[in-house]
Amino acid sequence: MNFDYLQDCMDATVNTYEKMLGNVPVVVGERYTQTGIINVHDVTALIGFNGDGLGSLLISMSQENAMKTISKFLYTELTEVDDDVLDGVEEIANIVAGAAAARFKFKTGLGLPTILLGEKQRIHGNEDAPWLFITMKTEAFGEFTLGATLKEV
Amino acid sequence: MRVLLIDDSTTMRKIQRRALNTLGIEDIDEAPNGKEGVDKLQAESYSYNLVMLDMNMPEMGGLEVLKAVRADPNSNNIPIVMCTSVADKEQVMEAIKSGASNYVVKPFTPEDLQKKVSKYLS
Ligand SMILES: [Mg+2]
C-alpha cells in the first residue's frame, strides 16, 4: 500500500470529533502495525470498506470512555452501556469511515457498521491485510484506538 | 411544521431532533429504515413539510426511498433533505438528479443542519 490510508482515517476522525462532539482528538504515541490475534477494548465498532478499496475500519474504547463520548453526542448523561451508547459509537465509526473513504485515492464505499461488546475482545488480522493502529485521545472522553486495514483490488 | 426523520441510527435521529427542536420544530416523527419511512408517509397522508432522509440504510436505502417518494404524485412536492456521508458523493449527484431538495454531509454541526433546513420552515 503506497498511500497513507491511516492518515486519511485520522484526518476523518479529527474532523468528525470536532464537528459532532466539539472536541479535537490528538495522537498518543506512535502508530503500529499488527497481524494475527489483536486485542481491542470493550466497545469496538467495525465497518467494512468496499469498492476499489477493500478493508475495514475500527474504533475501539473502554466502556467508560464510550459512555462519556456518547453522553456528549446526545447531550444526556449516560451511565450504562445501553443501546444508545452502542448505536452512538457505531454511528461515529460510520461517519468517520465515510469521511475517510472520500479521502482515499480510489473509489471506496461503505458497509454497515457493527459493534463488538465485552471484555477481552480480540480480532484477527490476516498476514496479507495487516491492521494499522493509532491511539488518540481527547481531554473530555479519554483514549480510543483507531485502526484500519485497506488494500486496492 | 411537521418533519419526518428517516435514519437507521437512533443517535442520528436524536441529534437531528435536537437540532430541529432548537428551531422551534416539535412535531417530528421517526422511521428506522427506508421501508418504514415510506409506510409512515403514506399512513400520515403525506402531511409532512420536510423529510430528512439518510442515504446509507438497510432494508431500503435513501436513494430508493427518494425515487419512490418522487414517483408518487401525493408526495412529489415534499422537500427532502438527504443526510449523507462524504463517501456518498456519486449518490448525492444521483439524488439531486432524482429530486432531492438539498443535502447535509456528515459530519455536521447542529448549525450546519439548521442552515440546510431553515429555508423549508414556514
Ligand atoms: Mg445510516
Short mmCIF file of C-alpha atoms and ligand atoms in Angstrom, two decimals:
data_model
loop_
_atom_site.label_atom_id
_atom_site.label_comp_id
_atom_site.label_asym_id
_atom_site.label_seq_id
_atom_site.Cartn_x
_atom_site.Cartn_y
_atom_site.Cartn_z
CA MET A 1 0.00 0.00 0.00
CA ASN A 2 1.77 3.12 -1.18
CA PHE A 3 -0.53 5.71 0.27
CA ASP A 4 -1.22 6.62 3.84
CA TYR A 5 -4.76 5.46 4.46
CA LEU A 6 -4.34 5.59 8.22
CA GLN A 7 -3.62 9.30 7.93
CA ASP A 8 -6.84 9.69 5.94
CA CYS A 9 -8.71 7.88 8.72
CA MET A 10 -7.05 10.07 11.37
CA ASP A 11 -7.99 13.25 9.50
CA ALA A 12 -11.56 11.98 9.18
CA THR A 13 -11.64 11.20 12.91
CA VAL A 14 -10.40 14.65 13.88
CA ASN A 15 -12.98 16.25 11.61
CA THR A 16 -15.83 14.10 12.95
CA TYR A 17 -14.94 14.60 16.62
CA GLU A 18 -14.52 18.33 16.12
CA LYS A 19 -17.85 18.83 14.35
CA MET A 20 -20.06 16.33 16.10
CA LEU A 21 -18.54 16.16 19.57
CA GLY A 22 -16.91 19.56 19.92
CA ASN A 23 -13.57 18.03 20.89
CA VAL A 24 -10.41 17.67 18.83
CA PRO A 25 -8.55 14.41 19.44
CA VAL A 26 -4.77 14.29 19.50
CA VAL A 27 -2.44 11.41 18.72
CA VAL A 28 -0.91 9.46 21.60
CA GLY A 29 2.37 7.68 20.83
CA GLU A 30 3.38 6.06 17.56
CA ARG A 31 1.31 4.20 15.04
CA TYR A 32 1.77 0.43 14.92
CA THR A 33 1.01 -2.49 12.63
CA GLN A 34 -0.49 -5.77 13.78
CA THR A 35 -1.42 -9.14 12.33
CA GLY A 36 -2.64 -12.32 13.98
CA ILE A 37 -4.63 -12.04 17.17
CA ILE A 38 -5.17 -8.41 18.16
CA ASN A 39 -6.57 -7.17 21.46
CA VAL A 40 -9.23 -4.48 21.35
CA HIS A 41 -11.10 -2.57 24.04
CA ASP A 42 -14.55 -3.41 25.44
CA VAL A 43 -16.54 -1.40 22.90
CA THR A 44 -15.43 -1.74 19.30
CA ALA A 45 -17.24 -0.51 16.21
CA LEU A 46 -16.24 -2.21 12.95
CA ILE A 47 -17.19 -1.16 9.46
CA GLY A 48 -16.15 -2.54 6.09
CA PHE A 49 -14.81 -0.72 3.04
CA ASN A 50 -15.79 -2.00 -0.38
CA GLY A 51 -15.45 -0.97 -4.00
CA ASP A 52 -11.91 -0.46 -5.29
CA GLY A 53 -10.61 -0.30 -1.73
CA LEU A 54 -11.28 -3.41 0.32
CA GLY A 55 -10.81 -3.42 4.07
CA SER A 56 -12.18 -2.35 7.42
CA LEU A 57 -12.00 0.41 9.97
CA LEU A 58 -12.45 0.12 13.70
CA ILE A 59 -12.84 2.49 16.59
CA SER A 60 -12.34 0.89 19.98
CA MET A 61 -12.64 2.26 23.51
CA SER A 62 -13.38 1.34 27.10
CA GLN A 63 -16.98 1.22 28.28
CA GLU A 64 -16.37 4.27 30.43
CA ASN A 65 -14.99 6.30 27.54
CA ALA A 66 -17.84 5.15 25.30
CA MET A 67 -20.36 6.45 27.84
CA LYS A 68 -18.53 9.77 28.15
CA THR A 69 -18.31 10.17 24.38
CA ILE A 70 -21.91 9.37 23.61
CA SER A 71 -23.20 11.40 26.55
CA LYS A 72 -21.73 14.42 24.76
CA PHE A 73 -23.01 13.25 21.37
CA LEU A 74 -26.57 13.05 22.72
CA TYR A 75 -26.40 15.81 25.33
CA THR A 76 -27.54 13.39 28.05
CA GLU A 77 -25.82 11.77 30.96
CA LEU A 78 -25.48 8.07 30.08
CA THR A 79 -24.45 5.84 32.96
CA GLU A 80 -24.63 2.39 31.43
CA VAL A 81 -23.59 0.87 28.15
CA ASP A 82 -27.02 0.57 26.58
CA ASP A 83 -28.41 0.66 23.05
CA ASP A 84 -27.90 4.42 22.88
CA VAL A 85 -24.20 4.16 23.67
CA LEU A 86 -23.64 1.31 21.22
CA ASP A 87 -25.62 2.94 18.45
CA GLY A 88 -23.69 6.15 19.05
CA VAL A 89 -20.27 4.50 18.77
CA GLU A 90 -21.49 2.66 15.68
CA GLU A 91 -22.58 5.93 14.08
CA ILE A 92 -19.29 7.63 14.87
CA ALA A 93 -17.49 4.79 13.08
CA ASN A 94 -19.91 5.13 10.18
CA ILE A 95 -19.27 8.86 9.83
CA VAL A 96 -15.50 8.52 10.24
CA ALA A 97 -15.37 5.72 7.66
CA GLY A 98 -17.45 7.77 5.23
CA ALA A 99 -15.20 10.77 5.63
CA ALA A 100 -12.08 8.58 5.34
CA ALA A 101 -13.30 6.71 2.26
CA ALA A 102 -13.87 10.02 0.50
CA ARG A 103 -10.20 10.86 1.10
CA PHE A 104 -8.86 7.55 -0.24
CA LYS A 105 -7.25 7.76 -3.63
CA PHE A 106 -9.51 5.10 -5.11
CA LYS A 107 -13.27 4.78 -5.10
CA THR A 108 -14.39 3.20 -1.84
CA GLY A 109 -17.85 2.55 -0.45
CA LEU A 110 -19.07 1.53 2.98
CA GLY A 111 -20.78 -1.46 4.52
CA LEU A 112 -22.95 -1.20 7.59
CA PRO A 113 -21.26 -0.80 10.98
CA THR A 114 -21.44 -3.37 13.75
CA ILE A 115 -20.36 -3.49 17.41
CA LEU A 116 -18.25 -5.94 19.39
CA LEU A 117 -19.05 -5.64 23.07
CA GLY A 118 -17.45 -7.33 26.04
CA GLU A 119 -14.24 -7.72 27.96
CA LYS A 120 -11.09 -9.18 26.42
CA GLN A 121 -12.34 -8.99 22.84
CA ARG A 122 -9.86 -9.92 20.16
CA ILE A 123 -9.93 -9.70 16.40
CA HIS A 124 -7.79 -11.49 13.86
CA GLY A 125 -5.72 -9.68 11.26
CA ASN A 126 -4.63 -11.54 8.15
CA GLU A 127 -0.95 -11.55 7.09
CA ASP A 128 -1.72 -10.02 3.71
CA ALA A 129 -4.02 -7.36 5.16
CA PRO A 130 -2.27 -6.01 8.26
CA TRP A 131 -4.06 -3.54 10.51
CA LEU A 132 -2.55 -0.11 11.15
CA PHE A 133 -3.39 1.40 14.52
CA ILE A 134 -3.04 4.68 16.29
CA THR A 135 -4.15 5.70 19.77
CA MET A 136 -5.90 9.04 20.03
CA LYS A 137 -7.40 10.92 22.92
CA THR A 138 -9.48 13.90 23.86
CA GLU A 139 -9.40 15.68 27.21
CA ALA A 140 -13.11 15.08 27.67
CA PHE A 141 -13.54 11.44 26.63
CA GLY A 142 -10.14 9.83 27.18
CA GLU A 143 -8.33 7.45 24.86
CA PHE A 144 -9.57 5.39 21.96
CA THR A 145 -7.93 3.28 19.30
CA LEU A 146 -8.40 3.91 15.61
CA GLY A 147 -7.47 1.07 13.28
CA ALA A 148 -7.72 0.39 9.57
CA THR A 149 -6.78 -2.19 7.02
CA LEU A 150 -7.10 -1.48 3.32
CA LYS A 151 -5.94 -2.86 0.04
CA GLU A 152 -6.61 -1.94 -3.53
CA VAL A 153 -8.40 -4.58 -5.58
CA MET B 1 -44.38 22.43 10.65
CA ARG B 2 -44.14 18.67 10.58
CA VAL B 3 -40.97 16.70 9.92
CA LEU B 4 -40.24 13.02 9.25
CA LEU B 5 -36.78 11.71 10.11
CA ILE B 6 -35.77 8.53 8.27
CA ASP B 7 -32.46 7.16 9.58
CA ASP B 8 -31.33 3.73 10.81
CA SER B 9 -29.27 5.29 13.58
CA THR B 10 -31.22 6.23 16.71
CA THR B 11 -28.29 8.51 17.55
CA MET B 12 -28.62 10.45 14.32
CA ARG B 13 -32.37 10.76 14.80
CA LYS B 14 -31.83 12.15 18.30
CA ILE B 15 -29.23 14.62 17.09
CA GLN B 16 -31.45 15.79 14.26
CA ARG B 17 -34.46 16.02 16.54
CA ARG B 18 -32.50 18.16 18.95
CA ALA B 19 -31.28 20.49 16.19
CA LEU B 20 -34.86 20.87 14.91
CA ASN B 21 -36.22 21.48 18.42
CA THR B 22 -33.81 24.40 18.68
CA LEU B 23 -35.52 25.86 15.62
CA GLY B 24 -38.87 25.51 17.35
CA ILE B 25 -39.96 22.38 15.49
CA GLU B 26 -41.62 19.91 17.85
CA ASP B 27 -43.85 17.89 15.56
CA ILE B 28 -41.38 15.23 14.48
CA ASP B 29 -41.91 11.59 13.52
CA GLU B 30 -39.22 8.98 13.03
CA ALA B 31 -38.67 5.84 10.99
CA PRO B 32 -35.72 3.46 11.48
CA ASN B 33 -35.37 2.44 7.82
CA GLY B 34 -36.49 3.41 4.36
CA LYS B 35 -39.28 0.93 4.11
CA GLU B 36 -40.93 2.12 7.33
CA GLY B 37 -40.32 5.71 6.27
CA VAL B 38 -42.33 5.24 3.07
CA ASP B 39 -45.08 3.47 5.02
CA LYS B 40 -45.15 6.29 7.56
CA LEU B 41 -45.51 8.94 4.85
CA GLN B 42 -48.48 7.09 3.46
CA ALA B 43 -50.05 6.34 6.86
CA GLU B 44 -49.83 10.02 7.80
CA SER B 45 -51.40 11.08 4.49
CA TYR B 46 -48.20 12.80 3.28
CA SER B 47 -48.74 15.55 5.85
CA TYR B 48 -45.05 16.42 6.29
CA ASN B 49 -43.44 19.73 5.43
CA LEU B 50 -39.98 18.21 5.35
CA VAL B 51 -38.35 14.78 5.20
CA MET B 52 -34.80 14.22 6.44
CA LEU B 53 -33.53 11.12 4.65
CA ASP B 54 -30.42 9.09 5.46
CA MET B 55 -28.54 7.64 2.49
CA ASN B 56 -26.94 4.52 3.97
CA MET B 57 -29.63 2.30 5.50
CA PRO B 58 -30.54 -1.39 5.48
CA GLU B 59 -33.92 -2.53 4.12
CA MET B 60 -34.42 0.32 1.69
CA GLY B 61 -31.63 2.85 1.13
CA GLY B 62 -32.09 6.60 0.84
CA LEU B 63 -31.92 6.75 -2.96
CA GLU B 64 -34.57 4.11 -3.32
CA VAL B 65 -36.84 5.94 -0.87
CA LEU B 66 -36.27 9.22 -2.68
CA LYS B 67 -37.22 7.73 -6.03
CA ALA B 68 -40.33 6.08 -4.59
CA VAL B 69 -41.44 9.30 -2.90
CA ARG B 70 -40.86 11.38 -6.03
CA ALA B 71 -42.69 8.88 -8.22
CA ASP B 72 -45.81 9.22 -6.06
CA PRO B 73 -47.89 12.30 -7.00
CA ASN B 74 -49.05 12.53 -3.37
CA SER B 75 -45.55 13.20 -2.15
CA ASN B 76 -43.54 14.55 -5.06
CA ASN B 77 -43.67 18.09 -3.66
CA ILE B 78 -42.44 17.39 -0.14
CA PRO B 79 -38.97 18.86 0.44
CA ILE B 80 -36.42 16.10 1.07
CA VAL B 81 -33.03 16.82 2.59
CA MET B 82 -30.62 13.91 2.20
CA CYS B 83 -28.28 13.10 5.06
CA THR B 84 -25.14 11.59 3.58
CA SER B 85 -21.61 10.68 4.50
CA VAL B 86 -18.75 12.16 2.50
CA ALA B 87 -18.17 8.89 0.65
CA ASP B 88 -21.61 9.05 -0.97
CA LYS B 89 -20.56 11.78 -3.45
CA GLU B 90 -21.81 9.98 -6.55
CA GLN B 91 -25.02 9.00 -4.84
CA VAL B 92 -25.54 12.64 -3.90
CA MET B 93 -25.32 13.60 -7.58
CA GLU B 94 -27.87 10.94 -8.38
CA ALA B 95 -30.07 12.10 -5.51
CA ILE B 96 -30.08 15.67 -6.79
CA LYS B 97 -30.98 14.40 -10.24
CA SER B 98 -33.73 12.29 -8.71
CA GLY B 99 -35.31 15.25 -6.99
CA ALA B 100 -33.64 15.70 -3.60
CA SER B 101 -34.14 19.27 -2.41
CA ASN B 102 -30.82 19.57 -0.61
CA TYR B 103 -28.28 17.52 1.32
CA VAL B 104 -26.29 17.72 4.52
CA VAL B 105 -22.97 15.91 4.79
CA LYS B 106 -21.92 14.02 7.92
CA PRO B 107 -20.04 15.05 9.99
CA PHE B 108 -22.10 18.20 10.54
CA THR B 109 -22.61 20.66 13.35
CA PRO B 110 -26.17 21.39 14.57
CA GLU B 111 -25.77 24.80 12.88
CA ASP B 112 -24.94 23.15 9.54
CA LEU B 113 -28.12 21.14 9.75
CA GLN B 114 -30.22 24.11 10.82
CA LYS B 115 -28.91 26.14 7.90
CA LYS B 116 -29.88 23.42 5.43
CA VAL B 117 -33.43 23.05 6.69
CA SER B 118 -34.28 26.64 7.64
CA LYS B 119 -35.42 27.57 4.15
CA TYR B 120 -38.15 24.95 4.30
CA LEU B 121 -39.56 26.34 7.54
CA SER B 122 -42.65 28.47 7.48
MG MG C 1 -27.33 5.21 8.21
#
